[in-house]
Short mmCIF file of C-alpha atoms in Angstrom, two decimals:
data_model
loop_
_atom_site.label_atom_id
_atom_site.label_comp_id
_atom_site.label_asym_id
_atom_site.label_seq_id
_atom_site.Cartn_x
_atom_site.Cartn_y
_atom_site.Cartn_z
CA MET U 1 -83.95 65.60 73.07
CA SER U 2 -86.43 63.29 71.31
CA GLY U 3 -87.70 60.09 72.90
CA TRP U 4 -85.65 58.04 70.43
CA GLY U 5 -82.51 59.98 71.29
CA ARG U 6 -83.03 59.38 75.01
CA SER U 7 -83.62 55.69 74.35
CA ARG U 8 -80.37 55.42 72.34
CA ARG U 9 -78.47 57.16 75.12
CA CYS U 10 -79.94 54.88 77.79
CA LEU U 11 -79.14 51.84 75.66
CA PHE U 12 -75.54 52.99 75.22
CA VAL U 13 -75.11 53.54 78.98
CA PHE U 14 -76.65 50.13 79.70
CA LEU U 15 -74.28 48.35 77.27
CA LEU U 16 -71.30 50.20 78.71
CA LEU U 17 -72.24 49.06 82.22
CA VAL U 18 -72.61 45.47 81.02
CA VAL U 19 -69.15 45.53 79.43
CA MET U 20 -67.56 47.01 82.56
CA ALA U 21 -69.25 44.44 84.78
CA THR U 22 -68.09 41.61 82.51
CA VAL U 23 -64.47 42.80 82.61
CA PHE U 24 -64.62 43.22 86.39
CA PHE U 25 -65.94 39.72 87.08
CA ALA U 26 -63.57 38.12 84.55
CA THR U 27 -60.62 39.78 86.27
CA PHE U 28 -61.89 38.76 89.71
CA ARG U 29 -62.30 35.14 88.63
CA THR U 30 -58.81 35.08 87.11
CA VAL U 31 -57.19 36.45 90.25
CA ASP U 32 -59.23 34.15 92.46
CA ARG U 33 -58.28 31.12 90.38
CA ARG U 34 -54.60 32.00 90.57
CA VAL U 35 -54.81 32.37 94.34
CA LEU U 36 -56.49 28.98 94.73
CA VAL U 37 -54.53 26.98 92.20
CA GLY U 38 -51.17 28.74 92.01
CA GLN U 39 -49.35 29.44 88.80
CA VAL U 40 -50.80 28.38 85.47
CA ARG U 41 -49.11 25.29 84.10
CA GLY U 42 -47.64 25.58 80.60
CA LEU U 43 -46.97 22.98 77.92
CA GLY U 44 -44.88 25.13 75.59
CA ASP U 45 -41.80 22.91 75.30
CA GLY U 46 -43.28 19.63 76.43
CA THR U 47 -42.19 20.09 80.03
CA GLY U 48 -45.52 20.69 81.72
CA GLU U 49 -43.97 22.56 84.63
CA ALA U 50 -45.50 25.75 85.88
CA PRO U 51 -43.92 29.09 84.96
CA GLY U 52 -44.22 30.37 88.54
CA LYS U 53 -43.34 33.93 89.54
CA ARG U 54 -39.91 35.21 88.60
CA ASP U 55 -39.87 37.81 91.39
CA ALA U 56 -39.95 35.03 93.98
CA LEU U 57 -36.61 33.67 92.77
CA ARG U 58 -34.54 36.58 94.02
CA PHE U 59 -33.14 35.57 97.37
CA PRO U 60 -29.93 36.31 99.23
CA ALA U 61 -27.07 33.86 99.26
CA GLY U 62 -25.57 32.39 102.38
CA THR U 63 -26.89 30.56 105.41
CA ALA U 64 -30.63 30.67 106.04
CA ASP U 65 -31.33 32.29 109.39
CA SER U 66 -33.50 30.82 112.11
CA GLN U 67 -36.58 32.66 110.86
CA SER U 68 -36.42 30.83 107.52
CA ARG U 69 -36.90 27.50 109.27
CA GLN U 70 -40.61 28.19 109.43
CA HIS U 71 -40.70 27.57 105.69
CA ALA U 72 -39.77 23.91 106.05
CA GLY U 73 -43.45 22.97 106.08
CA PRO U 74 -45.34 20.46 108.20
CA GLY U 75 -44.84 16.74 108.22
CA THR U 76 -41.19 16.78 107.19
CA ARG U 77 -38.86 13.91 107.99
CA GLU U 78 -35.24 13.85 109.04
CA ILE U 79 -32.88 12.48 106.42
CA ARG U 80 -30.78 9.38 106.95
CA ARG U 81 -27.45 10.11 105.33
CA GLU U 82 -25.72 6.73 105.61
CA ARG U 83 -24.30 5.64 102.27
CA THR U 84 -23.03 2.14 101.74
CA GLY U 85 -21.88 -0.18 98.99
CA ALA U 86 -20.18 0.53 95.69
CA ALA U 87 -22.35 3.54 94.96
CA GLY U 88 -21.55 4.92 98.40
CA ARG U 89 -17.83 4.71 97.71
CA LYS U 90 -18.29 6.76 94.56
CA VAL U 91 -20.09 9.53 96.44
CA THR U 92 -16.94 10.57 98.28
CA SER U 93 -15.18 11.46 95.02
CA GLN U 94 -18.07 13.30 93.40
CA PRO U 95 -17.78 16.60 95.30
CA ARG U 96 -14.10 16.78 94.36
CA THR U 97 -14.91 15.95 90.73
CA LEU U 98 -17.58 18.63 90.52
CA LYS U 99 -15.38 21.14 92.33
CA HIS U 100 -12.58 20.54 89.85
CA GLY U 101 -14.92 20.80 86.86
CA CYS U 102 -16.50 23.99 88.21
CA ARG U 103 -13.19 25.86 88.28
CA ASP U 104 -14.10 27.34 84.92
CA GLY U 105 -14.35 31.07 85.49
CA ASN U 106 -17.61 31.19 83.53
CA ALA U 107 -19.42 28.87 85.95
CA ALA U 108 -21.47 30.43 88.75
CA ARG U 109 -20.30 29.30 92.20
CA ASP U 110 -23.45 30.24 94.13
CA VAL U 111 -27.15 30.68 93.40
CA SER U 112 -26.77 34.40 93.95
CA ASP U 113 -24.29 34.48 91.04
CA LEU U 114 -26.88 33.16 88.59
CA SER U 115 -28.82 35.44 86.30
CA SER U 116 -32.60 35.57 86.67
CA ARG U 117 -32.98 33.31 83.63
CA GLN U 118 -30.46 30.79 84.94
CA ARG U 119 -32.13 30.65 88.36
CA TRP U 120 -35.54 30.29 86.80
CA ASN U 121 -34.48 27.45 84.47
CA ALA U 122 -32.83 25.56 87.33
CA LEU U 123 -35.53 25.97 90.00
CA ARG U 124 -38.32 24.93 87.65
CA HIS U 125 -36.48 21.65 87.05
CA ILE U 126 -36.14 20.78 90.73
CA ILE U 127 -38.93 18.64 92.17
CA VAL U 128 -39.58 19.17 95.89
CA ASN U 129 -40.73 16.60 98.44
CA ASP U 130 -41.27 18.09 101.89
CA GLU U 131 -42.12 14.84 103.66
CA TYR U 132 -38.80 13.17 102.82
CA ARG U 133 -36.95 16.51 102.55
CA PHE U 134 -35.32 16.11 99.16
CA LEU U 135 -34.82 18.10 95.97
CA TYR U 136 -34.50 16.19 92.69
CA CYS U 137 -33.30 18.02 89.60
CA TYR U 138 -34.77 15.96 86.79
CA VAL U 139 -32.81 15.64 83.55
CA PRO U 140 -34.78 14.37 80.54
CA LYS U 141 -33.29 11.21 78.97
CA VAL U 142 -31.55 10.25 82.22
CA ALA U 143 -34.15 8.03 83.94
CA CYS U 144 -36.30 11.01 84.93
CA THR U 145 -39.53 9.15 84.09
CA THR U 146 -38.54 6.31 86.41
CA TRP U 147 -37.65 8.74 89.19
CA LYS U 148 -41.00 10.49 88.76
CA ARG U 149 -42.69 7.09 89.09
CA VAL U 150 -40.86 6.51 92.36
CA ILE U 151 -41.63 10.00 93.67
CA SER U 152 -45.33 9.59 92.80
CA VAL U 153 -45.39 6.51 95.04
CA LEU U 154 -43.68 8.39 97.89
CA GLU U 155 -46.29 11.12 97.51
CA GLY U 156 -49.09 8.55 97.79
CA ARG U 157 -50.45 9.00 94.28
CA PHE U 158 -49.82 5.40 93.24
CA SER U 159 -48.81 2.18 94.97
CA ASP U 160 -46.43 0.63 92.43
CA PRO U 161 -43.88 2.58 90.36
CA GLU U 162 -43.95 -0.07 87.63
CA HIS U 163 -47.69 0.22 87.13
CA ILE U 164 -48.87 3.81 86.68
CA PRO U 165 -52.47 3.66 85.39
CA MET U 166 -52.38 6.78 83.30
CA ASP U 167 -51.01 8.11 80.01
CA MET U 168 -47.31 8.93 80.35
CA TYR U 169 -47.70 12.35 78.77
CA LYS U 170 -50.36 13.26 81.33
CA PHE U 171 -48.15 11.75 84.01
CA HIS U 172 -45.28 14.07 83.10
CA VAL U 173 -47.40 17.23 83.03
CA GLN U 174 -49.41 16.59 86.19
CA ASN U 175 -49.09 18.87 89.19
CA TRP U 176 -45.54 18.28 90.37
CA THR U 177 -44.22 20.60 93.05
CA TYR U 178 -41.19 22.51 91.79
CA LEU U 179 -38.80 24.69 93.73
CA SER U 180 -39.85 27.64 91.54
CA HIS U 181 -43.29 27.50 93.19
CA TYR U 182 -41.91 28.64 96.56
CA PRO U 183 -41.20 32.16 97.86
CA ALA U 184 -37.60 33.27 98.20
CA ALA U 185 -37.08 32.38 101.87
CA SER U 186 -38.53 28.90 101.36
CA VAL U 187 -36.25 28.33 98.37
CA ALA U 188 -33.20 29.35 100.39
CA TYR U 189 -34.17 27.08 103.29
CA ARG U 190 -34.69 24.01 101.11
CA LEU U 191 -31.49 24.53 99.16
CA GLN U 192 -29.56 24.55 102.42
CA HIS U 193 -31.32 21.83 104.41
CA TYR U 194 -32.80 19.33 101.93
CA TYR U 195 -31.01 16.39 100.32
CA LYS U 196 -30.26 17.37 96.72
CA PHE U 197 -29.58 14.90 93.92
CA MET U 198 -29.51 14.56 90.14
CA PHE U 199 -28.52 11.94 87.56
CA VAL U 200 -26.35 12.23 84.45
CA ARG U 201 -24.97 10.12 81.60
CA ASP U 202 -22.44 10.58 78.81
CA PRO U 203 -23.63 13.85 77.19
CA LEU U 204 -23.42 12.70 73.57
CA ALA U 205 -25.16 9.42 74.41
CA ARG U 206 -27.99 11.56 75.77
CA VAL U 207 -28.11 13.59 72.55
CA VAL U 208 -28.40 10.39 70.51
CA SER U 209 -31.09 9.08 72.85
CA ALA U 210 -33.08 12.31 72.50
CA PHE U 211 -32.93 12.15 68.70
CA ARG U 212 -34.01 8.51 68.57
CA ASP U 213 -36.85 8.98 71.03
CA LYS U 214 -38.23 12.33 69.88
CA PHE U 215 -37.69 12.17 66.11
CA GLU U 216 -37.45 8.50 65.10
CA ARG U 217 -39.83 6.61 67.39
CA ARG U 218 -42.49 9.27 67.96
CA LEU U 219 -43.30 12.87 67.20
CA GLU U 220 -44.90 14.80 70.03
CA ALA U 221 -46.29 18.28 69.49
CA PHE U 222 -43.12 20.05 70.64
CA SER U 223 -40.76 17.77 68.65
CA LEU U 224 -42.92 18.19 65.54
CA LYS U 225 -42.45 21.94 65.84
CA GLU U 226 -38.70 21.46 66.30
CA ALA U 227 -38.60 19.15 63.25
CA TRP U 228 -40.28 21.74 61.03
CA THR U 229 -37.74 24.34 62.16
CA ILE U 230 -34.87 21.96 61.37
CA LEU U 231 -36.22 21.17 57.90
CA GLU U 232 -36.75 24.84 57.13
CA ARG U 233 -33.19 25.71 58.11
CA TYR U 234 -31.17 22.76 56.84
CA ARG U 235 -33.12 20.78 54.23
CA GLN U 236 -32.21 21.75 50.69
CA GLY U 237 -34.95 22.20 48.08
CA PRO U 238 -38.73 22.44 48.41
CA LEU U 239 -40.47 20.44 51.12
CA SER U 240 -42.92 17.69 50.16
CA LEU U 241 -46.30 17.14 51.77
CA GLN U 242 -44.82 14.13 53.59
CA ASN U 243 -42.04 16.32 55.00
CA VAL U 244 -44.67 18.62 56.47
CA SER U 245 -47.02 15.97 57.88
CA ARG U 246 -44.32 13.54 59.02
CA PRO U 247 -40.91 15.26 59.07
CA ASN U 248 -38.11 12.76 58.56
CA ILE U 249 -35.05 14.66 59.70
CA THR U 250 -31.59 13.13 59.66
CA PHE U 251 -29.26 12.91 62.64
CA GLN U 252 -26.83 15.24 60.89
CA GLU U 253 -29.55 17.87 60.43
CA PHE U 254 -30.51 17.52 64.08
CA VAL U 255 -26.90 17.96 65.24
CA ARG U 256 -26.45 21.05 63.09
CA TYR U 257 -29.54 22.47 64.76
CA VAL U 258 -28.20 21.63 68.24
CA VAL U 259 -24.80 23.16 67.48
CA ASP U 260 -26.34 26.37 66.11
CA THR U 261 -28.85 26.84 68.96
CA PRO U 262 -27.77 28.93 71.99
CA HIS U 263 -27.80 26.99 75.26
CA SER U 264 -30.51 29.24 76.64
CA SER U 265 -32.84 28.39 73.75
CA MET U 266 -32.31 24.63 73.68
CA ASN U 267 -35.12 22.19 74.33
CA GLN U 268 -34.82 20.55 77.74
CA HIS U 269 -34.33 17.08 76.23
CA TRP U 270 -30.88 18.04 74.93
CA ARG U 271 -30.06 21.15 76.95
CA SER U 272 -26.82 20.85 78.90
CA TYR U 273 -26.72 19.61 82.50
CA LEU U 274 -25.09 22.86 83.54
CA ASP U 275 -28.01 24.92 82.23
CA LEU U 276 -30.69 22.55 83.54
CA CYS U 277 -29.48 21.99 87.10
CA GLN U 278 -26.65 24.50 87.72
CA PRO U 279 -24.45 21.96 89.61
CA CYS U 280 -21.71 24.52 90.29
CA ALA U 281 -24.08 26.98 91.99
CA ILE U 282 -26.39 24.42 93.64
CA HIS U 283 -24.34 22.05 95.76
CA TYR U 284 -25.86 18.62 95.20
CA ASP U 285 -25.36 15.95 97.84
CA PHE U 286 -25.35 13.18 95.25
CA VAL U 287 -24.88 12.91 91.49
CA GLY U 288 -25.83 9.50 90.15
CA HIS U 289 -24.95 7.98 86.78
CA LEU U 290 -27.09 6.08 84.33
CA ASP U 291 -24.58 3.26 83.96
CA THR U 292 -24.85 2.57 87.72
CA LEU U 293 -28.49 3.60 87.99
CA GLU U 294 -29.87 0.86 90.21
CA ASP U 295 -27.04 1.00 92.77
CA ASP U 296 -27.08 4.80 92.82
CA ALA U 297 -30.87 4.87 93.19
CA LYS U 298 -30.60 2.61 96.24
CA THR U 299 -28.09 5.05 97.73
CA VAL U 300 -30.49 7.96 97.25
CA LEU U 301 -33.50 6.11 98.65
CA SER U 302 -31.48 5.09 101.69
CA ALA U 303 -30.23 8.65 102.21
CA ILE U 304 -33.76 10.11 102.24
CA GLY U 305 -35.10 7.31 104.44
CA ALA U 306 -37.40 5.85 101.80
CA ASP U 307 -35.68 2.55 100.97
CA ASP U 308 -38.33 0.68 102.97
CA LYS U 309 -41.18 2.52 101.23
CA VAL U 310 -40.50 1.90 97.55
CA ALA U 311 -38.13 -0.18 95.42
CA PHE U 312 -36.51 1.43 92.41
CA PRO U 313 -37.71 -0.41 89.27
CA ALA U 314 -35.24 -2.58 87.40
CA ARG U 315 -33.77 -0.70 84.49
CA SER U 316 -34.80 -3.38 82.00
CA ALA U 317 -38.46 -2.67 82.80
CA PHE U 318 -38.39 0.70 81.01
CA TYR U 319 -35.24 0.76 78.90
CA SER U 320 -35.88 -1.78 76.15
CA HIS U 321 -34.76 0.85 73.63
CA ALA U 322 -31.74 2.08 75.53
CA SER U 323 -29.00 3.50 73.33
CA SER U 324 -26.11 1.04 73.54
CA GLU U 325 -22.54 2.13 72.98
CA ALA U 326 -22.63 0.56 69.52
CA ALA U 327 -25.82 2.47 68.66
CA VAL U 328 -24.34 5.74 69.88
CA ASN U 329 -21.20 5.19 67.80
CA HIS U 330 -23.36 4.36 64.77
CA TYR U 331 -25.09 7.73 64.92
CA LEU U 332 -21.97 9.74 65.72
CA SER U 333 -20.13 8.12 62.80
CA GLN U 334 -22.61 9.84 60.46
CA LEU U 335 -21.16 13.24 61.35
CA SER U 336 -18.34 14.95 59.53
CA PRO U 337 -15.17 15.49 61.60
CA ASP U 338 -15.89 19.21 61.80
CA LEU U 339 -19.51 18.77 62.92
CA PHE U 340 -18.44 16.13 65.46
CA ARG U 341 -15.89 18.52 66.98
CA LYS U 342 -18.54 21.27 67.22
CA LEU U 343 -20.94 18.90 68.96
CA VAL U 344 -18.31 17.84 71.48
CA SER U 345 -17.46 21.49 72.10
CA LYS U 346 -21.13 22.25 72.73
CA TYR U 347 -21.19 19.85 75.68
CA GLU U 348 -17.56 20.22 76.79
CA ARG U 349 -18.56 21.89 80.06
CA ASP U 350 -20.75 18.92 80.98
CA TYR U 351 -17.91 16.50 80.20
CA ASN U 352 -15.50 18.44 82.40
CA ILE U 353 -17.85 19.05 85.32
CA PHE U 354 -19.00 15.44 85.66
CA GLY U 355 -15.67 13.78 84.92
CA TYR U 356 -16.53 12.14 81.61
CA LYS U 357 -13.73 11.66 79.11
CA LEU U 358 -14.09 13.80 76.01
CA PRO U 359 -14.90 11.56 73.02
CA GLU U 360 -12.53 11.36 70.08
CA ARG U 361 -12.88 10.19 66.49
#
């Protein structure tokens, strides 16, 4: 073999070794980063929550045994469960209301009855606080930003829930601790022993609120993508440059999109309560309502023993654009009778489970 041939061969071997070393160290760094940081946080649908590991969500149903108590974590507090006042009186009827609404044969009665997708969607929406021992299933467009403000104070990140010195988008996607981050035994323990709560409102009022906030007042990256999809499917004729750069979809087009989208594929801002929080399978201690938000929030803070640590902000501080009943009726009146019936049917399970009266035209 000539000297040039040997040189080419040595060069090829050298380059091959360099490539292999690069791949090895890149893989090592990726694994090491995942060990140190946990799951990578995604922004695909504007949620900001971490995908987590699906395998960790498979856990047996039933009572957690004594060994699972080790997963409670250090520094936890006992929960005060006294409930007083008007909101407290409503609590006693909620379990019966949910139980009645969950009689539908299609509703899972236990976490073990949920599919992997259903478990995953629910657990990644449940914020965990180990110090005060509570689980909060956040529902977009039902005071979830305000509750995150309060929780951030309880976690020591900020001192005042009404004054969060950071961009709200960054605030929503920061490193919250979700139940999907925990291994199976820890999930089972917390579901059994922690105080679980969520908040709801009239389902169609929430749909109107989502449309006004995400498509009329502002267009975030995820809602811009949704708007383009809606225009492509339901807008007749060619799209103008303005339609592409600043989509101006109508409420009727939005509702058609909601009605035609499977529950599993819906954006979290208008996905049903049942799909977000699985209230028939996860037995919540308290379900609050937006129309009694301040009283219900006091009940929750008292139950977790945090009423002397933080005050729930007055609703008027963050709800200057709240959708009034007149505003909701204005938007719903734009729908044809057939489209209105389809929209009501889409959220009928939520109406039945949480005791809201089905709307009529």
